Coordinates of C-alpha atoms and ligand atoms in Angstrom, one line a residue:
M1 CA 253.2 248.4 -92.3
R2 CA 253.5 252.2 -91.3
A3 CA 251.8 253.7 -89.0
T4 CA 251.2 256.5 -86.8
V5 CA 252.4 256.2 -83.0
M6 CA 253.0 258.1 -80.7
Y7 CA 255.5 258.4 -77.5
S8 CA 254.4 261.1 -74.8
A9 CA 253.2 264.5 -76.0
G10 CA 254.8 266.2 -79.0
D11 CA 256.2 263.1 -79.7
V12 CA 254.5 261.5 -82.8
R13 CA 256.4 259.1 -85.1
I14 CA 256.0 257.3 -88.4
E15 CA 257.4 254.2 -87.9
N16 CA 257.5 250.1 -88.6
V17 CA 255.1 247.7 -87.1
P18 CA 254.3 244.7 -87.6
D19 CA 251.4 244.1 -89.6
P20 CA 248.1 243.9 -88.1
K21 CA 246.1 240.2 -88.2
I22 CA 243.7 238.1 -87.2
I23 CA 243.5 237.0 -83.2
E24 CA 240.5 237.1 -82.7
P25 CA 237.7 234.5 -84.8
T26 CA 235.2 237.4 -84.4
D27 CA 238.2 240.1 -86.1
A28 CA 238.7 241.3 -89.5
V29 CA 241.8 243.8 -90.5
I30 CA 241.1 246.4 -92.7
R31 CA 243.0 248.3 -94.7
V32 CA 242.4 252.2 -94.2
T33 CA 241.8 254.1 -97.4
R34 CA 241.4 257.9 -95.1
A35 CA 241.2 258.0 -92.0
C36 CA 242.2 261.2 -90.5
V37 CA 243.3 263.2 -86.7
C38 CA 241.0 263.8 -84.4
G39 CA 240.5 267.1 -81.7
S40 CA 240.6 264.3 -79.1
D41 CA 244.2 263.1 -79.6
L42 CA 245.3 266.8 -79.3
W43 CA 244.9 266.4 -75.9
P44 CA 247.1 263.0 -75.3
Y45 CA 249.3 265.5 -77.7
Q46 CA 249.9 268.0 -75.2
K47 CA 249.5 266.0 -72.1
M48 CA 250.3 262.1 -72.7
E49 CA 253.2 260.5 -70.0
H50 CA 255.3 258.6 -71.5
V51 CA 254.6 255.5 -73.2
E52 CA 257.9 253.5 -73.3
T53 CA 255.8 251.0 -76.3
G54 CA 254.3 253.6 -77.8
R55 CA 250.2 254.0 -78.3
V56 CA 249.6 253.7 -82.7
M57 CA 246.8 256.5 -83.1
G58 CA 243.6 257.0 -84.2
H59 CA 240.2 256.5 -84.0
E60 CA 238.7 257.6 -87.2
A61 CA 238.7 255.4 -90.7
I62 CA 237.0 254.0 -93.8
G63 CA 238.4 251.1 -95.6
V64 CA 238.4 248.1 -97.5
V65 CA 237.9 244.6 -95.8
E66 CA 241.6 242.1 -96.3
D67 CA 240.5 239.5 -93.9
V68 CA 237.9 238.3 -91.3
G69 CA 238.0 235.7 -88.5
A70 CA 236.5 231.7 -88.7
D71 CA 233.2 233.6 -86.9
V72 CA 232.4 236.7 -89.1
R73 CA 229.2 236.6 -90.5
T74 CA 228.3 238.9 -92.1
I75 CA 231.2 241.0 -92.5
K76 CA 233.1 239.3 -96.1
R77 CA 236.4 240.2 -97.3
G78 CA 236.3 243.5 -100.3
D79 CA 233.7 245.1 -98.5
F80 CA 234.5 249.4 -98.0
V81 CA 233.4 250.2 -94.4
I82 CA 233.0 252.6 -92.2
M83 CA 235.2 251.8 -88.8
P84 CA 233.2 253.6 -86.2
F85 CA 235.4 255.3 -83.1
A86 CA 234.5 252.6 -80.5
F87 CA 234.4 249.1 -81.0
S88 CA 231.2 247.2 -80.5
D89 CA 229.5 243.8 -80.7
G90 CA 226.0 244.7 -81.2
T91 CA 224.5 242.2 -79.8
C92 CA 224.5 242.6 -75.7
V93 CA 221.9 245.2 -73.8
F94 CA 223.6 248.5 -74.6
C95 CA 224.2 247.8 -78.0
H96 CA 220.4 247.3 -78.2
D97 CA 219.1 250.4 -76.5
G98 CA 222.0 252.2 -79.5
L99 CA 224.5 252.8 -76.7
Q100 CA 227.3 251.0 -78.2
T101 CA 230.1 252.7 -76.9
S102 CA 228.7 251.4 -73.8
C103 CA 228.5 248.2 -75.2
I104 CA 230.2 245.4 -72.8
H105 CA 232.7 244.4 -75.1
G106 CA 233.5 247.5 -76.7
G107 CA 236.7 249.1 -76.1
F108 CA 238.2 252.6 -77.8
F109 CA 240.7 252.6 -80.7
G110 CA 244.2 254.2 -80.6
T111 CA 244.7 253.3 -77.1
T112 CA 247.5 251.2 -75.5
E113 CA 245.5 248.5 -75.7
V114 CA 244.1 248.0 -79.3
A115 CA 246.0 250.2 -81.9
G116 CA 244.7 253.1 -84.0
A117 CA 243.8 253.5 -87.6
Q118 CA 246.4 256.7 -89.0
A119 CA 248.4 253.3 -90.1
E120 CA 247.7 251.3 -93.5
A121 CA 245.9 248.8 -91.1
V122 CA 244.6 248.1 -88.9
R123 CA 242.9 244.9 -86.5
I124 CA 238.5 245.3 -85.7
P125 CA 237.8 243.9 -82.7
L126 CA 234.0 241.9 -83.1
A127 CA 233.6 243.1 -86.7
D128 CA 230.2 242.3 -87.5
G129 CA 229.0 244.6 -84.6
T130 CA 231.5 247.6 -85.4
L131 CA 232.0 247.5 -89.2
F132 CA 228.7 249.5 -91.5
P133 CA 228.9 248.8 -95.2
V134 CA 228.8 251.4 -97.6
G135 CA 226.7 249.4 -100.2
A136 CA 226.7 251.8 -102.5
H137 CA 229.4 251.9 -104.5
A138 CA 230.2 255.9 -103.2
D139 CA 232.6 258.6 -105.3
D140 CA 235.8 260.0 -104.7
A141 CA 234.4 263.0 -103.6
L142 CA 232.2 261.7 -101.0
M143 CA 235.1 260.1 -99.3
A144 CA 235.6 263.1 -96.0
S145 CA 232.1 263.5 -95.7
L146 CA 231.5 259.0 -95.4
L147 CA 235.1 259.1 -93.0
T148 CA 233.4 262.2 -90.6
L149 CA 230.5 259.0 -90.2
S150 CA 233.6 257.7 -88.2
D151 CA 233.2 260.1 -85.4
V152 CA 233.1 263.5 -85.9
M153 CA 229.7 263.8 -87.1
G154 CA 228.3 261.5 -85.8
T155 CA 229.3 263.4 -82.4
G156 CA 227.8 267.1 -83.4
H157 CA 224.5 265.3 -84.2
H158 CA 225.0 262.9 -80.2
A159 CA 224.9 266.5 -79.3
A160 CA 221.5 268.1 -81.0
I161 CA 220.3 264.9 -79.3
I162 CA 221.4 264.8 -75.9
A163 CA 220.0 269.0 -76.4
S164 CA 216.4 267.8 -77.6
V165 CA 217.5 270.0 -80.8
T166 CA 213.9 270.0 -82.3
P167 CA 212.4 271.7 -85.4
G168 CA 211.5 275.4 -84.3
K169 CA 214.0 275.8 -81.3
S170 CA 217.1 277.7 -80.9
V171 CA 220.4 276.5 -80.6
A172 CA 224.1 277.4 -79.9
V173 CA 226.5 275.4 -80.8
V174 CA 230.1 276.2 -78.4
G175 CA 233.3 275.1 -79.9
D176 CA 233.4 276.1 -84.3
G177 CA 236.6 272.7 -84.3
A178 CA 235.2 269.9 -87.0
V179 CA 232.7 268.6 -84.2
G180 CA 230.9 272.2 -83.5
L181 CA 230.7 272.5 -87.1
C182 CA 228.9 268.6 -88.1
G183 CA 226.7 270.3 -84.8
V184 CA 226.1 273.1 -86.5
I185 CA 224.2 270.4 -90.0
A186 CA 223.2 268.9 -87.3
A187 CA 220.7 271.3 -86.1
K188 CA 220.0 272.2 -89.5
R189 CA 219.1 268.9 -90.6
L190 CA 217.1 268.1 -87.1
G191 CA 215.1 271.3 -88.7
A192 CA 216.0 273.9 -85.8
E193 CA 215.1 277.6 -86.8
Q194 CA 218.2 279.8 -85.2
I195 CA 221.8 278.5 -85.6
I196 CA 223.9 281.0 -82.8
I197 CA 227.8 279.4 -83.5
L198 CA 230.2 280.1 -80.7
G199 CA 234.2 280.4 -82.0
R200 CA 236.1 282.6 -83.7
H201 CA 238.0 281.1 -85.8
A202 CA 237.4 283.7 -89.6
D203 CA 237.4 280.6 -91.6
R204 CA 235.7 278.3 -89.2
I205 CA 233.3 280.6 -88.6
A206 CA 233.2 281.2 -92.5
L207 CA 232.1 277.6 -92.6
A208 CA 229.0 277.8 -89.9
K209 CA 227.5 279.8 -92.3
D210 CA 227.7 277.8 -95.0
F211 CA 226.4 274.7 -93.0
G212 CA 224.3 276.7 -91.7
A213 CA 224.9 279.1 -87.7
T214 CA 222.1 282.0 -88.4
D215 CA 224.1 284.3 -85.8
V216 CA 227.9 284.3 -85.7
V217 CA 229.5 284.7 -80.8
S218 CA 232.3 285.6 -81.1
E219 CA 233.2 287.3 -77.6
R220 CA 234.2 284.9 -74.7
G221 CA 233.4 284.2 -71.4
D222 CA 230.3 286.6 -69.4
A223 CA 230.7 289.3 -72.9
A224 CA 229.2 285.6 -74.9
V225 CA 226.1 284.1 -72.1
E226 CA 225.2 288.3 -73.0
R227 CA 225.2 288.9 -76.2
V228 CA 223.6 285.1 -76.6
R229 CA 220.8 286.4 -74.1
E230 CA 220.9 289.4 -76.7
L231 CA 220.2 287.3 -79.7
T232 CA 217.3 285.4 -77.8
G233 CA 215.3 287.7 -76.5
G234 CA 216.7 288.0 -73.8
Y235 CA 216.0 284.0 -72.4
G236 CA 218.8 282.2 -74.0
V237 CA 218.2 279.1 -75.9
H238 CA 216.0 275.7 -75.8
S239 CA 219.1 273.5 -76.8
V240 CA 223.6 273.7 -76.5
L241 CA 226.0 271.8 -78.3
E242 CA 229.1 271.7 -76.2
C243 CA 232.4 270.5 -78.7
V244 CA 234.5 271.5 -75.9
G245 CA 235.9 270.2 -73.2
L246 CA 237.4 273.1 -71.0
E247 CA 236.1 274.5 -67.8
Q248 CA 234.9 277.6 -69.5
A249 CA 233.5 276.2 -73.2
M250 CA 230.7 274.4 -70.4
N251 CA 230.1 277.8 -68.0
T252 CA 229.3 279.5 -71.1
A253 CA 227.1 276.5 -72.3
I254 CA 225.1 275.7 -68.8
S255 CA 224.8 280.3 -68.8
I256 CA 224.0 280.5 -72.1
A257 CA 220.7 278.1 -72.1
R258 CA 217.3 279.0 -71.5
P259 CA 215.2 277.7 -68.8
G260 CA 214.1 274.0 -68.5
G261 CA 216.9 274.3 -71.5
A262 CA 219.2 271.3 -72.4
V263 CA 223.5 270.9 -73.1
G264 CA 224.9 267.8 -74.9
R265 CA 228.2 267.9 -73.7
V266 CA 230.5 266.0 -76.1
G267 CA 234.2 267.5 -75.8
V268 CA 235.9 265.9 -74.3
P269 CA 235.8 267.2 -70.3
Q270 CA 239.9 268.2 -69.2
E271 CA 238.3 268.6 -65.8
Q272 CA 237.2 266.4 -62.9
T273 CA 233.5 268.4 -61.9
I274 CA 231.0 269.6 -64.3
P275 CA 230.8 273.6 -63.5
G276 CA 227.7 275.8 -63.5
S277 CA 226.5 273.2 -60.7
E278 CA 223.8 275.9 -59.6
P279 CA 223.1 278.6 -62.6
A280 CA 222.5 274.6 -64.2
F281 CA 219.5 273.4 -60.7
Y282 CA 218.0 277.2 -60.5
N283 CA 217.2 276.7 -64.6
N284 CA 215.6 273.8 -64.5
V285 CA 218.4 273.3 -67.6
T286 CA 219.0 269.4 -67.8
V287 CA 222.6 268.7 -68.2
G288 CA 223.6 265.2 -70.7
G289 CA 226.0 263.8 -73.3
G290 CA 229.3 261.6 -73.0
P291 CA 230.9 260.0 -75.9
A292 CA 229.0 259.8 -78.6
P293 CA 227.5 256.0 -80.1
V294 CA 228.0 256.9 -83.3
R295 CA 227.7 252.9 -85.3
A296 CA 223.8 253.8 -83.7
Y297 CA 223.8 257.1 -85.9
I298 CA 225.9 255.8 -89.2
A299 CA 222.7 254.5 -91.1
E300 CA 220.0 257.5 -90.6
L301 CA 222.6 259.8 -91.5
L302 CA 224.4 258.3 -94.6
P303 CA 221.9 258.3 -97.0
D304 CA 222.3 261.8 -96.3
V305 CA 225.8 262.1 -97.8
L306 CA 224.7 259.5 -100.2
A307 CA 222.2 262.3 -101.7
G308 CA 224.6 265.1 -100.8
S309 CA 222.7 266.9 -98.7
I310 CA 224.4 267.1 -95.9
E311 CA 228.4 267.9 -96.6
P312 CA 230.9 267.2 -93.3
G313 CA 233.6 266.5 -95.1
R314 CA 234.1 269.9 -95.4
V315 CA 235.7 270.3 -92.4
F316 CA 238.8 269.2 -93.3
D317 CA 241.0 271.1 -94.8
R318 CA 244.1 269.6 -95.2
T319 CA 244.8 265.9 -96.6
V320 CA 248.3 264.1 -95.6
G321 CA 250.1 261.5 -96.3
L322 CA 251.2 259.0 -93.5
D323 CA 254.4 260.9 -93.9
G324 CA 252.5 264.1 -93.4
V325 CA 251.0 263.5 -90.5
P326 CA 253.3 265.2 -87.1
D327 CA 252.7 268.1 -89.0
G328 CA 249.0 267.0 -89.4
Y329 CA 249.6 266.9 -85.8
R330 CA 251.6 270.5 -85.3
A331 CA 248.6 272.0 -87.7
M332 CA 245.7 270.6 -86.2
N333 CA 247.4 272.1 -82.4
D334 CA 248.6 275.5 -83.5
R335 CA 244.7 276.1 -85.3
K336 CA 245.9 276.1 -88.6
A337 CA 244.2 273.7 -89.5
I338 CA 240.2 272.6 -88.7
K339 CA 240.5 268.4 -89.6
V340 CA 243.8 267.3 -90.9
M341 CA 242.8 263.6 -93.3
V342 CA 245.2 261.0 -94.1
K343 CA 245.8 259.3 -96.9
P344 CA 247.9 256.9 -95.9
Ligands
ZN401 ZN1 227.5 245.6 -76.9

């Protein structure tokens, strides 16, 4: 089959690789009907050291089950499924706690160990715990939004949950990428009254407003902090969704939280330390977050996607076949595309 293989920073190729097959009896293999390029794929795209064997990329997909191992009980051939970006057994103590990204038998797709989904097919470890079958006959128009439940919509929702968004709260979303935009949807869905998007790309800001953002702050650094304070009676917001992962974004996030507020961080951190320790301390700001257990959120978010009451699939502004994936990486890296969908 054909798959997207990254060898080093900037070196993304479409190559023929061996077809995925059942290795463990708990595996499934799915034919990928939609995959996509993630903002977090851009970190290796910018920094990855050369790997001789390459790395099959991609951790977001929906598809149809083609084969299952002998011990797979609930997933069947022909099921239309959502593949969360992490695999998990669904039975361990952390899975029971709804934190499947910490599953003791789990792991992540698109690593050097476990092949990813920017490909014609992908092997799914622990299929019963990992895959979420979409029972309903989903309309083609819903595919993009269903695909976001494998990562970005669940991740935006996680940021909002960790930041304690509840009805009537004021919320700021740091970052206008796909996750930040989904964070706006999540904040609105959870009843936030004021939603401030921090970003500066006109197309993304327009989408954020459509999704429910009430205010836009395009300044950066101290000027951004000042502007958010102006918009919130001088105090800052109750909840901050940090959807970037860079030091400056985290500093801003902590500085715009009001005393007693919370920051939910889902941007993959690019530093070893969390900045803003002192203001976080003196303002009693709770800082939390991490890889979103999107598997736990699908059951809650799926009905809203099927009903069309949320449309996170609008974050995709470009669709490519596998041959177009290297260009897709380039476009996202150059901020010429918000998020690229792949139809293998
Ligand atoms: Zn588990």
